[in-house]
Amino acid sequence: MSTDYEALLTQVTEAALDYMGGLDDRPVFPSPEAIRALQNLNEALPEDPRDPARVVALLNNVAAPATVASTGGRYFGFVIGGCLPAPLAANWLATVWDQNAGLWTCSPASAEIEAIACRWLLDLLDLPRDAAAGLVTGATMASFSSLAAARATLYKRQGWDVAEMGLRDAPALKIVAGEEIHGSLTKSIRLLGFGRNDIIWVPTDDNGALKADALPDLDENTLVLLQAGNINSGAFDPIAEVCERARDTGAWVHVDGAFGLWARVSATRRHLAEGMELADSWAVDGHKWLNVPYDSAAFFCRDAQATEEVLTMDGTYLVKNAKAREPSHFTPELSRRARGLEIWAAIKSLGRSGIEEMIDRTCDHARTFAEELSAAGFEVLNEVVLNQVSLHYKDDETTQAIVDAVQREGTCFLSPSTWKGKRTLRISVCSWATTDADVAATVAALIAASRRFG
Ligand SMILES: *Cc1c(COP(=O)(O)O)cnc(C)c1O
């Protein structure tokens, strides 16, 4: 059967351009009708083949209106980036090439470009250049991978080889974390065979940063979980101070910098993330602030050898290329997509200065939100140090009603949250696509909603 690729890919290109051209004129969150219409795809299992062009047309017609326009400029929910042009196009090419990025032999192109992307990331984020680096799906897996290396290393110091002897009867580890660490870290801890009760919780200050003076004693059996960028406030734990204290004890310090690590590329925000290079491992997302397509993240571990030992995989059928970096030695997965190409394309197209400008611009937007909404009667609950703004209006009910109304009205999308005991309306500015006009339209929509309820 021959396929008319030209017709198919032209059809998709037209649909893509149509979608992008319509982003400004559609509600950011899909309408209830569009979501209901997805049921039109919920038919009995198809028994017979069908022309790919018709399949894709059906998908586009039904699903595109039900998508969330998070790639547009007025999506401020959760912490979600858009998608820069070069990585979008690189993603299309990577799909056409359909490379298995797991092994060098399966894709020299992916393996070599991934190695370059990892080197550039370490340089951009100014972390130890000889750290191990792995590309994974998200910050959750990035932290999970780092903590697997941490677990093995800390146990080894106690004479316990976890790869041989497993966890039963293993000695205790001390896990120390600020009360506001992200749920993905507690999940990683659970997946690694520990429990919530194994964590010693350290109180946080008004902006959600760990209080260094409340830190327990650290020793060579301690794993410290820190956060660069609190999802409600953007706050940074006092990473330099904790790393200084950890340095002579042998404790392993991990930094969850899913979005906050990018502060290191900005001359005006870098002070927030100073001293982070002293930690032992770091997690950062690509799909948030670097604005590459889902899914994409990286982790880095100072002890490259320990990391490779933990994540390496043997098999008689695996071809070893001693000279090259073997991607699967740095990820939990074996087969996976070539997400290094998108990271490479993002950095190549923006350069260091373009990335710094993107980070600064989005932070400036966050500050504008805080200023203009504060002037309009909203209470800004956090110190806006980065790109996150937590707002409250009058009381919890009114705050929630404004979130619901604005989501329904469609100009923008932002998430509700609860922080420091108050219901909040949270704005996260992560997208390269957000313009001054998008900020103005969103401020206007929020003020209009507040007038209705206030
Ligand atoms: C988003 C986020 C995570 C989880 O990242 P995923 O990419 O969704 O796995 C972890 N920590 C922080 C601080 C985050 O903002």
Short mmCIF file of C-alpha atoms and ligand atoms in Angstrom, two decimals:
data_model
loop_
_atom_site.label_atom_id
_atom_site.label_comp_id
_atom_site.label_asym_id
_atom_site.label_seq_id
_atom_site.Cartn_x
_atom_site.Cartn_y
_atom_site.Cartn_z
CA MET A 1 0.00 0.00 0.00
CA SER A 2 1.48 3.31 -0.94
CA THR A 3 0.85 6.34 1.19
CA ASP A 4 0.46 9.83 -0.16
CA TYR A 5 2.77 11.46 2.38
CA GLU A 6 2.68 14.77 0.63
CA ALA A 7 -1.10 15.04 0.99
CA LEU A 8 -1.04 13.74 4.58
CA LEU A 9 1.73 15.98 5.85
CA THR A 10 0.36 18.99 3.98
CA GLN A 11 -3.00 18.36 5.61
CA VAL A 12 -1.32 18.28 9.02
CA THR A 13 0.69 21.42 8.30
CA GLU A 14 -2.47 23.24 7.31
CA ALA A 15 -4.24 22.02 10.43
CA ALA A 16 -1.29 23.13 12.55
CA LEU A 17 -1.21 26.61 11.02
CA ASP A 18 -4.95 26.88 11.40
CA TYR A 19 -4.66 25.92 15.07
CA MET A 20 -1.90 28.38 15.79
CA GLY A 21 -3.67 31.16 13.91
CA GLY A 22 -6.80 30.59 15.97
CA LEU A 23 -5.19 30.60 19.40
CA ASP A 24 -6.03 34.22 20.09
CA ASP A 25 -9.69 33.87 19.23
CA ARG A 26 -10.66 30.75 21.12
CA PRO A 27 -11.33 30.15 24.81
CA VAL A 28 -8.13 28.98 26.51
CA PHE A 29 -9.95 26.10 28.19
CA PRO A 30 -12.23 24.11 25.86
CA SER A 31 -15.99 24.50 26.05
CA PRO A 32 -18.13 21.76 27.65
CA GLU A 33 -19.55 21.02 24.17
CA ALA A 34 -16.06 20.45 22.74
CA ILE A 35 -15.22 18.11 25.61
CA ARG A 36 -18.52 16.24 25.19
CA ALA A 37 -17.83 15.85 21.46
CA LEU A 38 -14.76 13.72 22.26
CA GLN A 39 -17.27 10.92 22.86
CA ASN A 40 -17.76 10.84 19.10
CA LEU A 41 -14.44 8.96 19.00
CA ASN A 42 -15.61 6.51 21.64
CA GLU A 43 -16.90 3.89 19.22
CA ALA A 44 -16.52 0.13 19.14
CA LEU A 45 -13.08 -1.17 18.18
CA PRO A 46 -12.63 -0.52 14.45
CA GLU A 47 -12.51 -3.80 12.56
CA ASP A 48 -11.31 -2.54 9.21
CA PRO A 49 -8.53 -0.29 7.88
CA ARG A 50 -9.20 3.30 7.01
CA ASP A 51 -7.36 5.92 4.99
CA PRO A 52 -4.78 7.70 7.23
CA ALA A 53 -5.83 11.11 5.88
CA ARG A 54 -9.41 10.52 7.05
CA VAL A 55 -8.21 9.23 10.41
CA VAL A 56 -6.12 12.34 10.98
CA ALA A 57 -8.88 14.65 9.75
CA LEU A 58 -11.30 13.05 12.21
CA LEU A 59 -8.79 13.42 15.04
CA ASN A 60 -8.15 17.05 14.21
CA ASN A 61 -11.81 17.97 13.82
CA VAL A 62 -12.85 16.40 17.10
CA ALA A 63 -9.80 16.83 19.31
CA ALA A 64 -8.37 20.23 18.36
CA PRO A 65 -11.38 22.16 19.78
CA ALA A 66 -11.08 20.10 22.99
CA THR A 67 -7.42 20.93 23.53
CA VAL A 68 -6.29 23.36 26.20
CA ALA A 69 -4.59 26.30 24.50
CA SER A 70 -1.57 26.09 26.78
CA THR A 71 0.68 26.81 23.85
CA GLY A 72 -0.86 30.28 23.49
CA GLY A 73 0.10 33.35 25.45
CA ARG A 74 -2.69 33.45 28.03
CA TYR A 75 -2.26 30.14 29.81
CA PHE A 76 -1.02 30.68 33.37
CA GLY A 77 -2.22 27.48 35.04
CA PHE A 78 0.01 25.10 37.04
CA VAL A 79 3.57 25.65 35.80
CA ILE A 80 3.34 25.02 32.08
CA GLY A 81 5.49 26.34 29.27
CA GLY A 82 4.63 26.86 25.64
CA CYS A 83 6.61 25.58 22.70
CA LEU A 84 9.27 27.56 20.85
CA PRO A 85 9.33 27.32 17.04
CA ALA A 86 12.67 25.53 16.61
CA PRO A 87 11.99 22.73 19.12
CA LEU A 88 8.48 22.30 17.69
CA ALA A 89 9.93 21.72 14.22
CA ALA A 90 12.73 19.54 15.64
CA ASN A 91 10.04 17.43 17.31
CA TRP A 92 8.33 16.89 13.96
CA LEU A 93 11.59 15.84 12.35
CA ALA A 94 12.44 13.54 15.24
CA THR A 95 9.07 11.85 14.78
CA VAL A 96 9.65 11.43 11.06
CA TRP A 97 13.03 9.86 11.87
CA ASP A 98 11.47 7.73 14.63
CA GLN A 99 14.77 7.21 16.40
CA ASN A 100 15.19 5.03 19.45
CA ALA A 101 17.29 7.28 21.67
CA GLY A 102 18.10 4.52 24.18
CA LEU A 103 21.30 3.26 22.61
CA TRP A 104 24.07 4.94 20.64
CA THR A 105 23.87 2.14 18.08
CA CYS A 106 20.15 2.67 17.57
CA SER A 107 20.68 6.35 16.82
CA PRO A 108 24.12 7.93 16.62
CA ALA A 109 22.38 11.19 15.67
CA SER A 110 20.23 11.25 18.79
CA ALA A 111 23.03 10.06 21.10
CA GLU A 112 25.55 12.62 19.90
CA ILE A 113 23.07 15.51 19.86
CA GLU A 114 21.78 14.53 23.30
CA ALA A 115 25.36 14.59 24.63
CA ILE A 116 25.80 18.10 23.20
CA ALA A 117 22.46 19.22 24.68
CA CYS A 118 23.50 17.88 28.10
CA ARG A 119 26.83 19.70 27.92
CA TRP A 120 25.06 22.94 26.97
CA LEU A 121 22.57 22.55 29.82
CA LEU A 122 25.38 22.15 32.37
CA ASP A 123 27.05 25.24 30.94
CA LEU A 124 23.84 27.32 30.84
CA LEU A 125 22.86 26.36 34.39
CA ASP A 126 26.47 26.66 35.51
CA LEU A 127 26.64 23.28 37.23
CA PRO A 128 29.73 21.05 37.49
CA ARG A 129 30.69 20.37 33.88
CA ASP A 130 31.64 16.76 34.60
CA ALA A 131 28.35 15.89 36.30
CA ALA A 132 26.34 12.99 34.88
CA ALA A 133 23.31 14.17 32.91
CA GLY A 134 20.23 12.28 31.81
CA LEU A 135 17.18 13.30 29.78
CA VAL A 136 13.87 12.04 31.10
CA THR A 137 10.14 12.77 30.85
CA GLY A 138 9.71 15.33 33.61
CA ALA A 139 11.07 16.70 36.86
CA THR A 140 9.39 13.82 38.69
CA MET A 141 11.53 11.26 36.87
CA ALA A 142 14.51 13.59 37.08
CA SER A 143 14.29 13.64 40.87
CA PHE A 144 13.53 9.93 41.00
CA SER A 145 16.66 9.16 38.97
CA SER A 146 18.83 11.46 41.08
CA LEU A 147 17.51 9.98 44.30
CA ALA A 148 18.17 6.44 43.07
CA ALA A 149 21.83 7.46 42.70
CA ALA A 150 21.74 9.15 46.10
CA ARG A 151 20.25 6.08 47.78
CA ALA A 152 22.93 3.75 46.37
CA THR A 153 25.74 6.14 47.31
CA LEU A 154 24.56 6.76 50.85
CA TYR A 155 24.08 3.04 51.45
CA LYS A 156 27.47 2.22 49.99
CA ARG A 157 29.06 4.46 52.59
CA GLN A 158 27.43 2.27 55.21
CA GLY A 159 28.85 -0.83 53.55
CA TRP A 160 25.50 -1.77 52.05
CA ASP A 161 25.33 -2.60 48.34
CA VAL A 162 21.66 -2.00 47.58
CA ALA A 163 22.00 -3.43 44.06
CA GLU A 164 23.04 -6.79 45.56
CA MET A 165 21.25 -6.85 48.88
CA GLY A 166 18.08 -4.87 48.24
CA LEU A 167 16.27 -2.89 50.88
CA ARG A 168 15.23 -5.56 53.37
CA ASP A 169 17.37 -5.17 56.49
CA ALA A 170 19.07 -2.13 54.96
CA PRO A 171 20.34 0.45 57.47
CA ALA A 172 18.27 3.57 58.06
CA LEU A 173 18.75 6.75 56.07
CA LYS A 174 17.76 10.16 57.32
CA ILE A 175 15.67 12.07 54.79
CA VAL A 176 15.34 15.80 55.47
CA ALA A 177 12.94 18.05 53.56
CA GLY A 178 11.26 21.43 53.79
CA GLU A 179 7.54 21.27 54.51
CA GLU A 180 6.74 22.74 51.10
CA ILE A 181 8.66 20.40 48.80
CA HIS A 182 6.80 19.33 45.69
CA GLY A 183 4.68 16.17 45.83
CA SER A 184 6.86 14.60 43.14
CA LEU A 185 9.67 14.31 45.69
CA THR A 186 7.58 12.50 48.27
CA LYS A 187 6.37 10.28 45.44
CA SER A 188 9.96 9.55 44.36
CA ILE A 189 10.84 8.72 47.94
CA ARG A 190 7.90 6.29 48.07
CA LEU A 191 8.89 4.66 44.77
CA LEU A 192 12.40 4.15 46.11
CA GLY A 193 11.22 2.06 49.02
CA PHE A 194 10.99 4.66 51.76
CA GLY A 195 7.88 6.04 53.41
CA ARG A 196 6.53 9.43 54.35
CA ASN A 197 7.40 8.61 57.95
CA ASP A 198 11.07 8.41 57.00
CA ILE A 199 11.09 12.15 56.26
CA ILE A 200 12.13 14.70 58.86
CA TRP A 201 10.11 17.80 57.99
CA VAL A 202 11.69 21.24 58.37
CA PRO A 203 9.43 24.29 58.79
CA THR A 204 9.32 27.01 56.13
CA ASP A 205 9.09 30.80 56.27
CA ASP A 206 6.32 33.13 55.06
CA ASN A 207 7.39 32.77 51.43
CA GLY A 208 7.64 28.96 51.61
CA ALA A 209 11.44 28.66 51.91
CA LEU A 210 12.98 26.16 54.31
CA LYS A 211 14.25 27.70 57.55
CA ALA A 212 17.94 26.86 57.68
CA ASP A 213 18.10 27.38 61.43
CA ALA A 214 15.53 24.60 61.91
CA LEU A 215 17.61 22.05 60.00
CA PRO A 216 18.48 18.92 62.03
CA ASP A 217 22.05 17.64 62.24
CA LEU A 218 23.28 16.31 58.93
CA ASP A 219 25.56 13.33 58.55
CA GLU A 220 26.79 10.88 55.94
CA ASN A 221 23.51 8.97 56.11
CA THR A 222 21.41 12.03 55.31
CA LEU A 223 19.59 12.88 52.12
CA VAL A 224 18.46 16.51 51.99
CA LEU A 225 15.68 17.49 49.58
CA LEU A 226 15.68 21.16 48.64
CA GLN A 227 13.55 23.24 46.35
CA ALA A 228 14.51 25.98 43.92
CA GLY A 229 11.20 27.60 43.00
CA ASN A 230 8.15 26.99 45.18
CA ILE A 231 5.07 26.49 42.98
CA ASN A 232 3.02 29.00 44.98
CA SER A 233 5.60 31.71 45.55
CA GLY A 234 8.68 30.94 43.45
CA ALA A 235 10.70 30.97 46.69
CA PHE A 236 14.09 29.29 46.93
CA ASP A 237 15.27 27.28 49.89
CA PRO A 238 18.55 28.65 51.35
CA ILE A 239 20.51 26.26 49.17
CA ALA A 240 23.97 27.77 49.63
CA GLU A 241 23.64 27.74 53.39
CA VAL A 242 22.40 24.15 53.51
CA CYS A 243 25.11 23.01 51.09
CA GLU A 244 27.78 24.68 53.23
CA ARG A 245 26.49 22.80 56.25
CA ALA A 246 26.24 19.55 54.35
CA ARG A 247 29.65 19.84 52.73
CA ASP A 248 31.82 18.32 55.47
CA THR A 249 29.23 15.82 56.67
CA GLY A 250 28.86 13.70 53.55
CA ALA A 251 25.11 14.33 53.32
CA TRP A 252 23.68 14.25 49.78
CA VAL A 253 21.81 17.42 48.80
CA HIS A 254 19.27 17.19 45.99
CA VAL A 255 17.70 20.30 44.45
CA ASP A 256 14.31 20.17 42.77
CA GLY A 257 14.64 23.10 40.38
CA ALA A 258 11.88 22.06 37.96
CA PHE A 259 11.47 25.67 36.89
CA GLY A 260 13.55 27.62 39.42
CA LEU A 261 16.88 26.31 38.19
CA TRP A 262 16.47 28.59 35.18
CA ALA A 263 16.99 31.60 37.45
CA ARG A 264 20.67 30.78 37.07
CA VAL A 265 20.69 32.01 33.47
CA SER A 266 19.44 35.46 34.47
CA ALA A 267 21.89 38.09 35.69
CA THR A 268 19.10 39.76 37.66
CA ARG A 269 17.67 36.58 39.25
CA ARG A 270 20.76 34.46 39.67
CA HIS A 271 21.27 35.59 43.26
CA LEU A 272 18.22 33.48 44.17
CA ALA A 273 19.98 30.33 43.03
CA GLU A 274 23.49 31.17 44.16
CA GLY A 275 25.47 28.33 45.71
CA MET A 276 23.35 25.70 44.05
CA GLU A 277 26.42 24.36 42.29
CA LEU A 278 27.49 22.97 45.67
CA ALA A 279 24.64 20.44 45.75
CA ASP A 280 24.99 16.79 44.69
CA SER A 281 22.10 16.45 42.25
CA TRP A 282 19.62 18.65 40.42
CA ALA A 283 16.33 18.20 38.54
CA VAL A 284 15.06 20.64 35.93
CA ASP A 285 12.20 20.62 33.45
CA GLY A 286 12.57 21.41 29.76
CA HIS A 287 8.83 21.48 29.05
CA LYS A 288 8.25 24.31 31.50
CA TRP A 289 10.53 27.29 31.19
CA LEU A 290 12.74 26.17 28.33
CA ASN A 291 9.54 25.97 26.26
CA VAL A 292 10.24 22.70 24.49
CA PRO A 293 7.36 20.29 23.70
CA TYR A 294 6.16 17.73 26.23
CA ASP A 295 7.71 15.69 27.63
CA SER A 296 11.16 16.84 28.59
CA ALA A 297 13.37 17.19 31.64
CA ALA A 298 16.95 16.66 32.73
CA PHE A 299 18.77 15.65 35.86
CA PHE A 300 22.39 16.04 36.82
CA CYS A 301 24.46 14.23 39.45
CA ARG A 302 27.86 15.39 40.63
CA ASP A 303 29.05 11.79 41.09
CA ALA A 304 28.89 10.66 37.48
CA GLN A 305 30.29 7.22 38.19
CA ALA A 306 27.81 6.40 40.94
CA THR A 307 24.96 7.54 38.70
CA GLU A 308 26.07 5.41 35.79
CA GLU A 309 26.49 2.38 38.08
CA VAL A 310 22.93 2.73 39.32
CA LEU A 311 21.24 3.30 35.97
CA THR A 312 23.33 1.15 33.68
CA MET A 313 21.75 -1.89 32.08
CA ASP A 314 23.46 -5.04 30.88
CA GLY A 315 22.33 -7.48 28.24
CA THR A 316 24.27 -9.82 26.02
CA TYR A 317 22.59 -8.32 22.98
CA LEU A 318 23.56 -4.76 23.83
CA VAL A 319 26.38 -3.42 21.69
CA LYS A 320 28.84 -1.42 23.75
CA ASN A 321 30.46 1.59 22.22
CA ALA A 322 33.27 2.34 24.64
CA LYS A 323 34.06 5.70 23.10
CA ALA A 324 30.60 7.23 23.21
CA ARG A 325 28.21 8.20 25.98
CA GLU A 326 25.59 5.47 26.17
CA PRO A 327 22.27 7.26 26.77
CA SER A 328 20.58 4.34 28.54
CA HIS A 329 23.25 4.45 31.27
CA PHE A 330 21.79 7.74 32.41
CA THR A 331 18.04 7.11 32.45
CA PRO A 332 15.64 4.62 34.01
CA GLU A 333 14.28 3.90 30.51
CA LEU A 334 15.87 1.92 27.71
CA SER A 335 13.82 2.72 24.59
CA ARG A 336 12.67 6.30 24.48
CA ARG A 337 12.13 9.24 22.15
CA ALA A 338 14.88 11.63 21.06
CA ARG A 339 13.99 14.58 23.28
CA GLY A 340 17.59 15.80 23.15
CA LEU A 341 16.96 17.18 19.67
CA GLU A 342 14.37 19.64 20.97
CA ILE A 343 16.59 20.83 23.81
CA TRP A 344 19.42 21.26 21.33
CA ALA A 345 17.14 23.22 18.96
CA ALA A 346 15.81 25.48 21.73
CA ILE A 347 19.29 26.40 22.93
CA LYS A 348 20.71 26.71 19.41
CA SER A 349 17.88 28.99 18.28
CA LEU A 350 17.81 31.29 21.33
CA GLY A 351 21.37 31.14 22.52
CA ARG A 352 22.32 32.03 26.07
CA SER A 353 21.14 35.63 25.66
CA GLY A 354 17.78 34.64 24.17
CA ILE A 355 17.10 32.25 27.03
CA GLU A 356 18.07 34.88 29.59
CA GLU A 357 15.76 37.36 27.88
CA MET A 358 12.87 34.84 27.92
CA ILE A 359 13.35 34.16 31.64
CA ASP A 360 13.57 37.86 32.48
CA ARG A 361 10.57 38.78 30.32
CA THR A 362 8.31 36.19 31.95
CA CYS A 363 9.46 37.27 35.43
CA ASP A 364 8.71 40.88 34.50
CA HIS A 365 5.21 39.85 33.39
CA ALA A 366 4.69 38.21 36.80
CA ARG A 367 5.67 41.46 38.49
CA THR A 368 3.25 43.40 36.28
CA PHE A 369 0.45 41.03 37.28
CA ALA A 370 1.26 41.54 40.95
CA GLU A 371 1.40 45.34 40.65
CA GLU A 372 -1.72 45.82 38.56
CA LEU A 373 -3.86 43.33 40.43
CA SER A 374 -2.72 44.63 43.78
CA ALA A 375 -3.77 48.12 42.66
CA ALA A 376 -7.18 46.66 41.75
CA GLY A 377 -7.78 45.26 45.23
CA PHE A 378 -6.28 41.78 45.00
CA GLU A 379 -4.06 40.71 47.85
CA VAL A 380 -0.65 39.42 46.68
CA LEU A 381 0.26 36.69 49.15
CA ASN A 382 3.81 36.01 48.06
CA GLU A 383 6.94 37.97 47.52
CA VAL A 384 7.14 37.90 43.72
CA VAL A 385 10.78 36.93 43.28
CA LEU A 386 10.33 34.91 40.10
CA ASN A 387 7.43 33.98 37.79
CA GLN A 388 4.79 32.80 40.30
CA VAL A 389 2.09 35.01 41.78
CA SER A 390 -0.38 33.87 44.44
CA LEU A 391 -3.43 36.11 44.77
CA HIS A 392 -6.37 36.24 47.12
CA TYR A 393 -9.52 38.33 46.79
CA LYS A 394 -11.65 39.14 49.83
CA ASP A 395 -12.24 35.58 51.07
CA ASP A 396 -11.82 31.96 50.00
CA GLU A 397 -15.27 31.74 48.37
CA THR A 398 -14.83 34.90 46.31
CA THR A 399 -11.33 33.86 45.28
CA GLN A 400 -12.59 30.48 44.07
CA ALA A 401 -15.57 32.11 42.34
CA ILE A 402 -13.23 34.42 40.42
CA VAL A 403 -11.07 31.48 39.30
CA ASP A 404 -14.16 29.57 38.12
CA ALA A 405 -15.61 32.59 36.34
CA VAL A 406 -12.39 33.46 34.56
CA GLN A 407 -11.81 29.86 33.46
CA ARG A 408 -15.35 29.75 32.03
CA GLU A 409 -15.10 33.13 30.37
CA GLY A 410 -12.07 31.90 28.40
CA THR A 411 -9.72 34.88 28.05
CA CYS A 412 -7.11 33.12 30.14
CA PHE A 413 -6.57 30.12 32.35
CA LEU A 414 -5.13 30.06 35.83
CA SER A 415 -5.22 27.51 38.62
CA PRO A 416 -6.70 27.69 42.08
CA SER A 417 -4.51 26.58 44.96
CA THR A 418 -4.44 26.74 48.72
CA TRP A 419 -1.42 28.31 50.31
CA LYS A 420 -0.69 29.33 53.88
CA GLY A 421 -4.26 28.49 54.76
CA LYS A 422 -5.87 30.67 52.11
CA ARG A 423 -7.58 29.83 48.82
CA THR A 424 -5.55 31.38 46.02
CA LEU A 425 -5.69 32.23 42.41
CA ARG A 426 -2.28 31.35 41.07
CA ILE A 427 -0.56 32.83 38.07
CA SER A 428 2.50 31.15 36.59
CA VAL A 429 4.20 32.89 33.68
CA CYS A 430 6.33 30.34 31.84
CA SER A 431 5.51 30.77 28.19
CA TRP A 432 7.71 32.49 25.65
CA ALA A 433 4.47 33.37 23.81
CA THR A 434 3.01 35.68 26.47
CA THR A 435 2.98 39.30 25.31
CA ASP A 436 2.25 42.58 27.09
CA ALA A 437 -1.17 42.48 25.40
CA ASP A 438 -1.84 39.00 26.84
CA VAL A 439 -0.98 40.28 30.30
CA ALA A 440 -3.25 43.31 29.86
CA ALA A 441 -6.18 41.17 28.61
CA THR A 442 -5.75 38.77 31.54
CA VAL A 443 -5.58 41.58 34.10
CA ALA A 444 -8.75 43.06 32.59
CA ALA A 445 -10.56 39.69 32.73
CA LEU A 446 -9.58 39.21 36.38
CA ILE A 447 -10.65 42.70 37.37
CA ALA A 448 -13.97 42.30 35.56
CA ALA A 449 -14.60 39.03 37.40
CA SER A 450 -13.66 40.54 40.75
CA ARG A 451 -16.12 43.43 40.21
CA ARG A 452 -18.85 40.92 39.58
CA PHE A 453 -18.20 39.08 42.82
CA GLY A 454 -16.66 41.79 44.99
C1 LIG B 1 6.28 20.77 37.84
C2 LIG B 1 7.12 20.51 39.04
C3 LIG B 1 7.54 19.21 39.36
C4 LIG B 1 7.08 18.01 38.58
O1 LIG B 1 7.53 18.08 37.27
P1 LIG B 1 6.95 17.17 36.11
O2 LIG B 1 7.70 17.66 34.93
O3 LIG B 1 5.48 17.43 36.04
O4 LIG B 1 7.26 15.75 36.46
C5 LIG B 1 8.37 19.05 40.44
N1 LIG B 1 8.75 20.10 41.19
C6 LIG B 1 8.36 21.36 40.93
C7 LIG B 1 8.84 22.47 41.79
C8 LIG B 1 7.53 21.61 39.84
O5 LIG B 1 7.14 22.85 39.55
#
